[in-house]
Every structure is written in structure tokens, then in C-alpha cells.
Short mmCIF file of N, CA, C and O in Angstrom, two decimals:
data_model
loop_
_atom_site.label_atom_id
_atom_site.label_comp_id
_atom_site.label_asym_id
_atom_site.label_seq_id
_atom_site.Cartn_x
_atom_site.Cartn_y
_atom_site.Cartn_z
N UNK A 1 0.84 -1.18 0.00
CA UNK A 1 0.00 0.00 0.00
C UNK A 1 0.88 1.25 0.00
O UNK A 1 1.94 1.30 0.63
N UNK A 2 0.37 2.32 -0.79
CA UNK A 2 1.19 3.59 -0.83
C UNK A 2 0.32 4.48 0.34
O UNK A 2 -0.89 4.33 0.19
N UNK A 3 0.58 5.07 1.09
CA UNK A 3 0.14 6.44 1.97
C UNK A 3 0.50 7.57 1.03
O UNK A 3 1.62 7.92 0.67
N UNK A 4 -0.86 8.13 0.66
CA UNK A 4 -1.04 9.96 0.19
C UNK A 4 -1.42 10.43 1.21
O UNK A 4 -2.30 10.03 1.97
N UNK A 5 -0.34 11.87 1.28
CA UNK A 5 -0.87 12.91 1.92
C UNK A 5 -0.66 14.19 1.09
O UNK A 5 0.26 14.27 0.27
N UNK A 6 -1.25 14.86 1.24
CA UNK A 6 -1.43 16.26 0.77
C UNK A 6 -2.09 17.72 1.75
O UNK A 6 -3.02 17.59 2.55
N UNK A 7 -1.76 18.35 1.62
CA UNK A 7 -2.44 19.54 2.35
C UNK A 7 -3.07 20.49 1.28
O UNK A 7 -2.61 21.16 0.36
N UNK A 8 -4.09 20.30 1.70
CA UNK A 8 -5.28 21.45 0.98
C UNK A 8 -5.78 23.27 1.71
O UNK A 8 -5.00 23.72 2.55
N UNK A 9 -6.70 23.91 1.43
CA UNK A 9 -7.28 24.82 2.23
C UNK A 9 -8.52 24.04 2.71
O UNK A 9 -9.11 23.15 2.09
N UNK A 10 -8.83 24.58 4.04
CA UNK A 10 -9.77 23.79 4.82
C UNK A 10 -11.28 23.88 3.54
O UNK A 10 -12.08 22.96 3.67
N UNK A 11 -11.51 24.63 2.74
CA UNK A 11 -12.44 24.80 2.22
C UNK A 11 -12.28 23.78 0.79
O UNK A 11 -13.30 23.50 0.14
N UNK A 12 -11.18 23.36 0.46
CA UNK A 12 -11.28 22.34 -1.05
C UNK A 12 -10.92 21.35 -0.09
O UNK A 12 -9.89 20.99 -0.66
N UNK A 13 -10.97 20.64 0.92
CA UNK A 13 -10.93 19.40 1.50
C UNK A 13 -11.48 18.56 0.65
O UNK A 13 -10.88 17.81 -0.12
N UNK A 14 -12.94 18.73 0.83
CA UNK A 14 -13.99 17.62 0.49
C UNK A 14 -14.04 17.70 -1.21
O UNK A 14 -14.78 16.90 -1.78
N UNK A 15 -13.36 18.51 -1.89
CA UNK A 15 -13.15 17.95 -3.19
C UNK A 15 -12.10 17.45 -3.59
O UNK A 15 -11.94 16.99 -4.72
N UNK A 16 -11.01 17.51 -2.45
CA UNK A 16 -9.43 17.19 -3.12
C UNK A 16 -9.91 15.31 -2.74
O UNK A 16 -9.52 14.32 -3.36
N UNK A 17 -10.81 15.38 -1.58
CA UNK A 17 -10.90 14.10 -0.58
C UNK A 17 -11.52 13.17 -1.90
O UNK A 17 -10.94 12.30 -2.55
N UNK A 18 -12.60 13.59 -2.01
CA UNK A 18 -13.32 13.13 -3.00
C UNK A 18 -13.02 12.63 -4.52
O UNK A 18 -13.51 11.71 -5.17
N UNK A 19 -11.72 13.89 -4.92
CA UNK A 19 -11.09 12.89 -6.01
C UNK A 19 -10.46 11.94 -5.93
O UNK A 19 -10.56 10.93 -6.64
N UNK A 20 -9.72 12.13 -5.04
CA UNK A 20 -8.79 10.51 -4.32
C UNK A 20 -9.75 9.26 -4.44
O UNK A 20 -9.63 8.24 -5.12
N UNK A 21 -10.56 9.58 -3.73
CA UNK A 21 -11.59 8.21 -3.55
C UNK A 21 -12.22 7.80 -5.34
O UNK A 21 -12.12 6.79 -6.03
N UNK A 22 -12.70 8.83 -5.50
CA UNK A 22 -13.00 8.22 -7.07
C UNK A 22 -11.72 7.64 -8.16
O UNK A 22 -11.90 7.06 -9.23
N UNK A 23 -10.71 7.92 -7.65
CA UNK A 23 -9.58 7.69 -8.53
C UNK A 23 -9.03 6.35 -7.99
O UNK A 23 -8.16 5.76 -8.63
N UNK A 24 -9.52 5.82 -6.79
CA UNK A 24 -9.36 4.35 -6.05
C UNK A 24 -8.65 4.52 -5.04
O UNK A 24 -8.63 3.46 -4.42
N UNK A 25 -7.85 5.53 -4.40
CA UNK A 25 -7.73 5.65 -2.96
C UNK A 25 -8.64 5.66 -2.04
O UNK A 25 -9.77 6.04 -2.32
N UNK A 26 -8.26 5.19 -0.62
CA UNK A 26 -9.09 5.17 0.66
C UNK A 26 -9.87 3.89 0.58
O UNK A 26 -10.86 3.81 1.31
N UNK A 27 -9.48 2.61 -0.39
CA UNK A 27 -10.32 1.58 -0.21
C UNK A 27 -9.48 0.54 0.86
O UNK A 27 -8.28 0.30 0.84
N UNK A 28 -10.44 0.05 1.71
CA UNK A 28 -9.69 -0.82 2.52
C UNK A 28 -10.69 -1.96 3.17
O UNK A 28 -11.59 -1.79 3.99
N UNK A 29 -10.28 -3.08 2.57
CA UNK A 29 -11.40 -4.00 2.46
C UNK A 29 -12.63 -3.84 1.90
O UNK A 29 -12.71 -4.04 0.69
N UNK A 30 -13.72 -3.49 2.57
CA UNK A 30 -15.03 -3.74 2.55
C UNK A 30 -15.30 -1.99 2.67
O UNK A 30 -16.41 -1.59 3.01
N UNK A 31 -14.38 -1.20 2.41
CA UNK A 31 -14.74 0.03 2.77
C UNK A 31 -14.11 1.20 1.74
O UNK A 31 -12.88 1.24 1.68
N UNK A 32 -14.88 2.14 0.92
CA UNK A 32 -14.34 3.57 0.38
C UNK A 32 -14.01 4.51 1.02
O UNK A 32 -13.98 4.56 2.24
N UNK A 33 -13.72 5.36 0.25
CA UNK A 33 -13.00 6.17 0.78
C UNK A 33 -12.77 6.86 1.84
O UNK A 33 -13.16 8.01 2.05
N UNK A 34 -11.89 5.91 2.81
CA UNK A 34 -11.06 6.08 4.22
C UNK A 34 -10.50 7.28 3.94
O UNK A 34 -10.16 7.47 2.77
N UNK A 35 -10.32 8.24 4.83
CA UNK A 35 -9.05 9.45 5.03
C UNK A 35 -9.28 9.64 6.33
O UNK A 35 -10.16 9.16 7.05
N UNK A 36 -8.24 10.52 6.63
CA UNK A 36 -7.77 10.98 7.57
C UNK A 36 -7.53 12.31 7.17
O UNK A 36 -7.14 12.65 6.05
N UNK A 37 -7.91 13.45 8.64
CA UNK A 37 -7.51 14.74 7.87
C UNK A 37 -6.97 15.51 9.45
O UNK A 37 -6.81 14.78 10.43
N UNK A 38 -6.83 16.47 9.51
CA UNK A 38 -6.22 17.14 10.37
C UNK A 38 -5.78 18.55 10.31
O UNK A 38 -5.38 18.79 9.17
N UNK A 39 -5.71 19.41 10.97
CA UNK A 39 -5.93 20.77 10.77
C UNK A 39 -4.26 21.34 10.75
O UNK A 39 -3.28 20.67 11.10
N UNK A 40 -4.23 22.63 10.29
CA UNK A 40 -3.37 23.13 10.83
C UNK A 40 -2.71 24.18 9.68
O UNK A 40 -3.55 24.47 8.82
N UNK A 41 -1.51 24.76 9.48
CA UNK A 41 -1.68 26.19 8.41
C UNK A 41 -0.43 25.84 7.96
O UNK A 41 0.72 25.71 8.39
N UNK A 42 -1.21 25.73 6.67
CA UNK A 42 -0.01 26.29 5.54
C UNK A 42 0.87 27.78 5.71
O UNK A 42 0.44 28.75 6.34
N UNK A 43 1.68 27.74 5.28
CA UNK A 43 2.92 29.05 4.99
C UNK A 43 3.81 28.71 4.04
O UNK A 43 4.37 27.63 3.89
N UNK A 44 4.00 30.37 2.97
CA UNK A 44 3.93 30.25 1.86
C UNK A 44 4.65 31.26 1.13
O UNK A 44 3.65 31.96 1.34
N UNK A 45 5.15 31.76 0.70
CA UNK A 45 5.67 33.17 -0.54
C UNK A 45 5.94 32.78 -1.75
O UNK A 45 7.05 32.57 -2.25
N UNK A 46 4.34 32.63 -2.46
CA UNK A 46 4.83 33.23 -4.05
C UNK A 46 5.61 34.14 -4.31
O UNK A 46 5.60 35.31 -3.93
N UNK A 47 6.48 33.46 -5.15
CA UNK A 47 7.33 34.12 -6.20
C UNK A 47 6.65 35.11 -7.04
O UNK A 47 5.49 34.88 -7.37
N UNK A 48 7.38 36.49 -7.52
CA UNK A 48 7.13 36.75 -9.00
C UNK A 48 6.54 36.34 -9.67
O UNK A 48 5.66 37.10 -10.07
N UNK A 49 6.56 34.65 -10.40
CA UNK A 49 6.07 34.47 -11.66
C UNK A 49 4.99 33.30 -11.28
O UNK A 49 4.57 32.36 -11.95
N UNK A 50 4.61 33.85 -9.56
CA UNK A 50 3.62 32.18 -9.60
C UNK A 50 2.07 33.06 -9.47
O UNK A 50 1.95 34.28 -9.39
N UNK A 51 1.23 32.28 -9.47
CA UNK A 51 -0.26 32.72 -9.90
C UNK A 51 -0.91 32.07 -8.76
O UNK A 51 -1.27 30.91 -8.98
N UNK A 52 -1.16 32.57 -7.52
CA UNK A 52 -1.45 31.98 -6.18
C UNK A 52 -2.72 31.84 -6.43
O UNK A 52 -3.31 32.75 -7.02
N UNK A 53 -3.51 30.51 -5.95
CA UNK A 53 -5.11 30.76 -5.75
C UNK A 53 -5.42 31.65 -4.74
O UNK A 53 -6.44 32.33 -4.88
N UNK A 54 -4.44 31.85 -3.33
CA UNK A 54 -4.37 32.26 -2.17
C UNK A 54 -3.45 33.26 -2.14
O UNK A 54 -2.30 32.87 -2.34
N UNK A 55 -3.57 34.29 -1.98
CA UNK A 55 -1.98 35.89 -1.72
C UNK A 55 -2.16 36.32 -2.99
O UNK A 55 -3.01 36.28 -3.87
N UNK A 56 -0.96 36.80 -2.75
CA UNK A 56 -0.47 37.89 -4.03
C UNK A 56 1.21 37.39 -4.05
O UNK A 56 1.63 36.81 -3.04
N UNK A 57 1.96 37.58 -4.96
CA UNK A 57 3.13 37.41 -5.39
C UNK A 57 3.76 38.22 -4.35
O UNK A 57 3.32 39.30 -3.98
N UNK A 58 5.00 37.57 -3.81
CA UNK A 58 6.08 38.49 -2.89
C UNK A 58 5.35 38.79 -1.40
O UNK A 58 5.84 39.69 -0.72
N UNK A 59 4.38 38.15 -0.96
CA UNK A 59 3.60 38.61 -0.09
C UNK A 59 3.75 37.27 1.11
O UNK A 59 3.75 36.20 0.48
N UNK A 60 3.85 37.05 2.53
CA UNK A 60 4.26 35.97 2.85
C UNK A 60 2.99 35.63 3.26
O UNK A 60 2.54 36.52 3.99
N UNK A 61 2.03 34.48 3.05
CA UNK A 61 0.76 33.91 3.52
C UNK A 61 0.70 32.89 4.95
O UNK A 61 1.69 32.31 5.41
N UNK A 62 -0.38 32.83 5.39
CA UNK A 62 -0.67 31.67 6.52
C UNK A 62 -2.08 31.43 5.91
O UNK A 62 -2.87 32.35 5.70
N UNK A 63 -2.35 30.02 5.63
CA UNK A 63 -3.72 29.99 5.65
C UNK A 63 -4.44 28.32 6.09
O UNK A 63 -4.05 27.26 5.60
N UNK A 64 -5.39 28.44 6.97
CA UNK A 64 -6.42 27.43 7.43
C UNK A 64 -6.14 26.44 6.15
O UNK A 64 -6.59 26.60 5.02
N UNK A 65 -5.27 25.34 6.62
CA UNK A 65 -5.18 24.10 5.60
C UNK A 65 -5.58 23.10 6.49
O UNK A 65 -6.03 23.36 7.61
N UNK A 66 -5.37 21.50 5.87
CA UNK A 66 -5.55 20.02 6.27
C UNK A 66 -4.64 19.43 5.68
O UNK A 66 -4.12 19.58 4.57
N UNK A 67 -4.47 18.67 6.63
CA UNK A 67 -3.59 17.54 6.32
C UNK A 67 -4.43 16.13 5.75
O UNK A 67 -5.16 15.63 6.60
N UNK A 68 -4.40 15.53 4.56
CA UNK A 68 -5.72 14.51 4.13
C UNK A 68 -4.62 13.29 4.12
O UNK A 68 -3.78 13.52 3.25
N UNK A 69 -4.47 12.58 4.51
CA UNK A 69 -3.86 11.04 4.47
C UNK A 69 -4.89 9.87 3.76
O UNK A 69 -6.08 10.04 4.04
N UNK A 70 -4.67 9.07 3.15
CA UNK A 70 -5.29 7.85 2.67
C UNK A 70 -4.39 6.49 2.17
O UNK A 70 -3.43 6.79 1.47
N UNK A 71 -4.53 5.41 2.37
CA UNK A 71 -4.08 4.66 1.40
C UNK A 71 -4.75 4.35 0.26
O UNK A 71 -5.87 4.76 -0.03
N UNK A 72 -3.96 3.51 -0.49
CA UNK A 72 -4.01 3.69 -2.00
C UNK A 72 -3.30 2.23 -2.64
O UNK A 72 -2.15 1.97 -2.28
N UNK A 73 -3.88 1.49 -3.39
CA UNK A 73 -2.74 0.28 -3.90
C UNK A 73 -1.91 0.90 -4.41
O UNK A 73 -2.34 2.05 -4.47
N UNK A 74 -0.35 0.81 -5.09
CA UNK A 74 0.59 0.51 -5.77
C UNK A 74 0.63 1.24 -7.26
O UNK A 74 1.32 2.10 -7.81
N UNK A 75 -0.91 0.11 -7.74
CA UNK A 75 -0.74 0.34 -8.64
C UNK A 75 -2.18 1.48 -9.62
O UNK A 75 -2.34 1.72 -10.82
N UNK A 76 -2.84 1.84 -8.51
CA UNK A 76 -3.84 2.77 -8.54
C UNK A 76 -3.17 4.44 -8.18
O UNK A 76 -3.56 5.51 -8.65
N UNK A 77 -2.38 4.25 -7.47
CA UNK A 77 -1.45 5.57 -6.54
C UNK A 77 -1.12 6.64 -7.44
O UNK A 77 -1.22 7.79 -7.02
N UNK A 78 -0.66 6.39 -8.86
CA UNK A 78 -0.23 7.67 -9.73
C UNK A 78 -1.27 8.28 -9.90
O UNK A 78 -1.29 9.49 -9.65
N UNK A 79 -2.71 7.45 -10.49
CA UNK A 79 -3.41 8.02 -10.53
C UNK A 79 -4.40 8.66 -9.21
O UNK A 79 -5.24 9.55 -9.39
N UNK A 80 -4.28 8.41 -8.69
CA UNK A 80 -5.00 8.92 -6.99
C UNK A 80 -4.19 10.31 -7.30
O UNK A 80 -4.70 11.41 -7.51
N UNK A 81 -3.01 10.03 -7.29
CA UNK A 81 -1.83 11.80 -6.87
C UNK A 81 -2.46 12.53 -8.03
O UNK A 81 -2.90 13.65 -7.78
N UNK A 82 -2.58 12.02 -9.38
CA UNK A 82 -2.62 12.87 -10.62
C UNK A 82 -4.43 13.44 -10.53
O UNK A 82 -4.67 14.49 -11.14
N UNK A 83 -5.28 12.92 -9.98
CA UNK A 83 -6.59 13.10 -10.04
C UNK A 83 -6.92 14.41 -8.96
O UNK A 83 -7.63 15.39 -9.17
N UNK A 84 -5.83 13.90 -7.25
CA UNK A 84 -5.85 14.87 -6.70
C UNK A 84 -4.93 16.54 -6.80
O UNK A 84 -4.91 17.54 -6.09
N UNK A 85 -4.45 16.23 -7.71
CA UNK A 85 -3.49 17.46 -8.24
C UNK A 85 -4.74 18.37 -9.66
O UNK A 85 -5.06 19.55 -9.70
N UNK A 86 -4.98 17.72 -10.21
CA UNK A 86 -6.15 18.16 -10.57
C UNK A 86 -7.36 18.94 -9.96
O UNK A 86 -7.85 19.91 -10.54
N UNK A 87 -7.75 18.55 -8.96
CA UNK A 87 -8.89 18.64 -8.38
C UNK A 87 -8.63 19.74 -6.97
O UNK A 87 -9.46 20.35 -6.30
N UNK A 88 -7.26 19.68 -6.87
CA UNK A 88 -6.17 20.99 -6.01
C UNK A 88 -6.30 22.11 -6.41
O UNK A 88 -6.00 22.20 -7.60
N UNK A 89 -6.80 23.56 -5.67
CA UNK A 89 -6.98 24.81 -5.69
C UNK A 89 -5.61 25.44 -6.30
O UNK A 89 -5.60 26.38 -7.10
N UNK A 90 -4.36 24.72 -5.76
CA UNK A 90 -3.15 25.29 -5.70
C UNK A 90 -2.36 25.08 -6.89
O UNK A 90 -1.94 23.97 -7.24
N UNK A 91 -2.16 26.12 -7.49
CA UNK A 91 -0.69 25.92 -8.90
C UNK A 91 0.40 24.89 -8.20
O UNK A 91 1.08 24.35 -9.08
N UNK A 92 0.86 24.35 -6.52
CA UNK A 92 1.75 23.86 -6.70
C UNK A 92 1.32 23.20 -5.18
O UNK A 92 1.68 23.73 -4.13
N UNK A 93 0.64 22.15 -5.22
CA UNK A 93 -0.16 21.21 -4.02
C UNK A 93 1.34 20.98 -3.20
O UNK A 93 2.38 21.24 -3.81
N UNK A 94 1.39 20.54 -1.97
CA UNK A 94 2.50 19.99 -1.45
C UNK A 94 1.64 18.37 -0.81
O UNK A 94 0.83 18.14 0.08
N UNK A 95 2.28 17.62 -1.71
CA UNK A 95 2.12 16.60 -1.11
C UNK A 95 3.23 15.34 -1.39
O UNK A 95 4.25 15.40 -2.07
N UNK A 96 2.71 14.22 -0.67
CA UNK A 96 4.08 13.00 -0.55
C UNK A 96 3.51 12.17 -0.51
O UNK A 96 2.34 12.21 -0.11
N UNK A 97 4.27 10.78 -1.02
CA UNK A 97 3.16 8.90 -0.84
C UNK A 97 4.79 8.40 -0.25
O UNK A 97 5.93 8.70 -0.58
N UNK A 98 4.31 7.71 0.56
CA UNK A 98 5.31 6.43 0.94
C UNK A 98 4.85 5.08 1.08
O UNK A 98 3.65 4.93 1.30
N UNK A 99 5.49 4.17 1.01
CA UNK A 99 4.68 2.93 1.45
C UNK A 99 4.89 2.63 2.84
O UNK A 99 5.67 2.90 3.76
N UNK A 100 3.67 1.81 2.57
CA UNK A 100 3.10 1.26 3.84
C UNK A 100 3.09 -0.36 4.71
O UNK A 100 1.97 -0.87 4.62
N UNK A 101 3.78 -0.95 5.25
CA UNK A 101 4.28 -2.38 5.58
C UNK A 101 2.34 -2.66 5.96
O UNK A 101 1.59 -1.93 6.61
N UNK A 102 2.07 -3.79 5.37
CA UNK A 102 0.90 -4.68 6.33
C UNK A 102 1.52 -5.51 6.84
O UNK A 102 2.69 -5.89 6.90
N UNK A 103 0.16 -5.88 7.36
CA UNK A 103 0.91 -7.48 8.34
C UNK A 103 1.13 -8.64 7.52
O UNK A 103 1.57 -9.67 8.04
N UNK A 104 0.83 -8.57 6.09
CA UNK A 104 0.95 -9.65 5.78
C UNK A 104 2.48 -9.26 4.81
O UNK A 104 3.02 -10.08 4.09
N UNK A 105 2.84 -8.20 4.96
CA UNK A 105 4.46 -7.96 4.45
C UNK A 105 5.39 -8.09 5.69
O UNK A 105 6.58 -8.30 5.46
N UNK A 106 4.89 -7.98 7.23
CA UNK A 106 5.79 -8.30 8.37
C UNK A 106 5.62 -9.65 8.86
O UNK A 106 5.87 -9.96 10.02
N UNK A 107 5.06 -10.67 7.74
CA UNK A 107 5.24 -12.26 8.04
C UNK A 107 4.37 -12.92 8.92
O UNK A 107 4.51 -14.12 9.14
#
């Protein structure tokens, strides 16, 4: 299993959440789209040549984000990241996947 996380604004949560799940993240067993989310603030300074959904260029921001976690198979995961980068307010999302040990990979 791969772990996505990404941080959104508290207000595109439930659509960044929502593409994940349609793209096949957050399934786990008998269950859709699982996440996990969690509060807390982005900080930020567009550059010059970036096109903020949030600030103005050269300006330093704080703003009400989440932290959205889910797993994801392997081989569903590019597309989970590419669906939720899409579906992201932000010219430049910050997010990361790592994998994930089950119990049936610790023997």
C-alpha cells in the first residue's frame, strides 16, 4: 500500500478528498474512501512568476489548511496523486506517498 498525503485549504478538502476516492484511494477491504484529515496552516511566498489561488506574489501567507492522508494500492497511486493534483486549488499542491508495511508484508 502507498500512503497519500497532501495539504489542501480547509475549504477544497472535500473535493481534493473526494477525487482521491474516485480515482481508487481510501479503499480498505469492505470500505471507500477512508481518510484521515487534520488541521493546521499552511505558509507560503509566491514568487514573481507564480499565480497563487491564495496571496499575491512576494507577499508571505498563513492559511487554514488540512492535512488529508489515505491509502491507495501501488498500482492505482499515480493516478489517486494525478486526479488529486487536478482537483487541487493550488498551482503547486505539497504533497508525498510512501509505502506502507501490512501485516501480511511483516510475516
Amino acid at each position: 500500500m502507498i500512503v497519500i498525503v497532501c495539504f489542501a485549504p480547509e475549504e477544497a478538502a472535500d473535493t481534493v478528498r473526494a477525487a482521491l476516492a474516485r480515482a481508487g484511494a481510501g479503499a480498505i477491504g469492505e470500505y471507500t474512501a477512508c481518510s484521515f484529515t487534520s488541521p493546521g496552516e499552511g505558509r507560503f511566498t509566491p514568487s514573481a512568476g507564480a499565480h497563487p489561488a491564495i496571496g499575491q506574489a512576494g507577499t508571505a501567507e498563513v492559511v487554514a489548511e488540512v492535512r488529508i492522508e489515505c491509502v491507495c494500492t501501488r498500482d492505482r497511486a499515480g493516478v489517486a496523486v494525478r486526479a488529486m493534483l487536478e482537483a487541487h486549488p493550488y498551482e503547486e499542491p505539497a504533497y508525498h506517498c510512501y509505502e506502507a508495511l501490512t501485516l501480511q508484508d511483516l510475516g
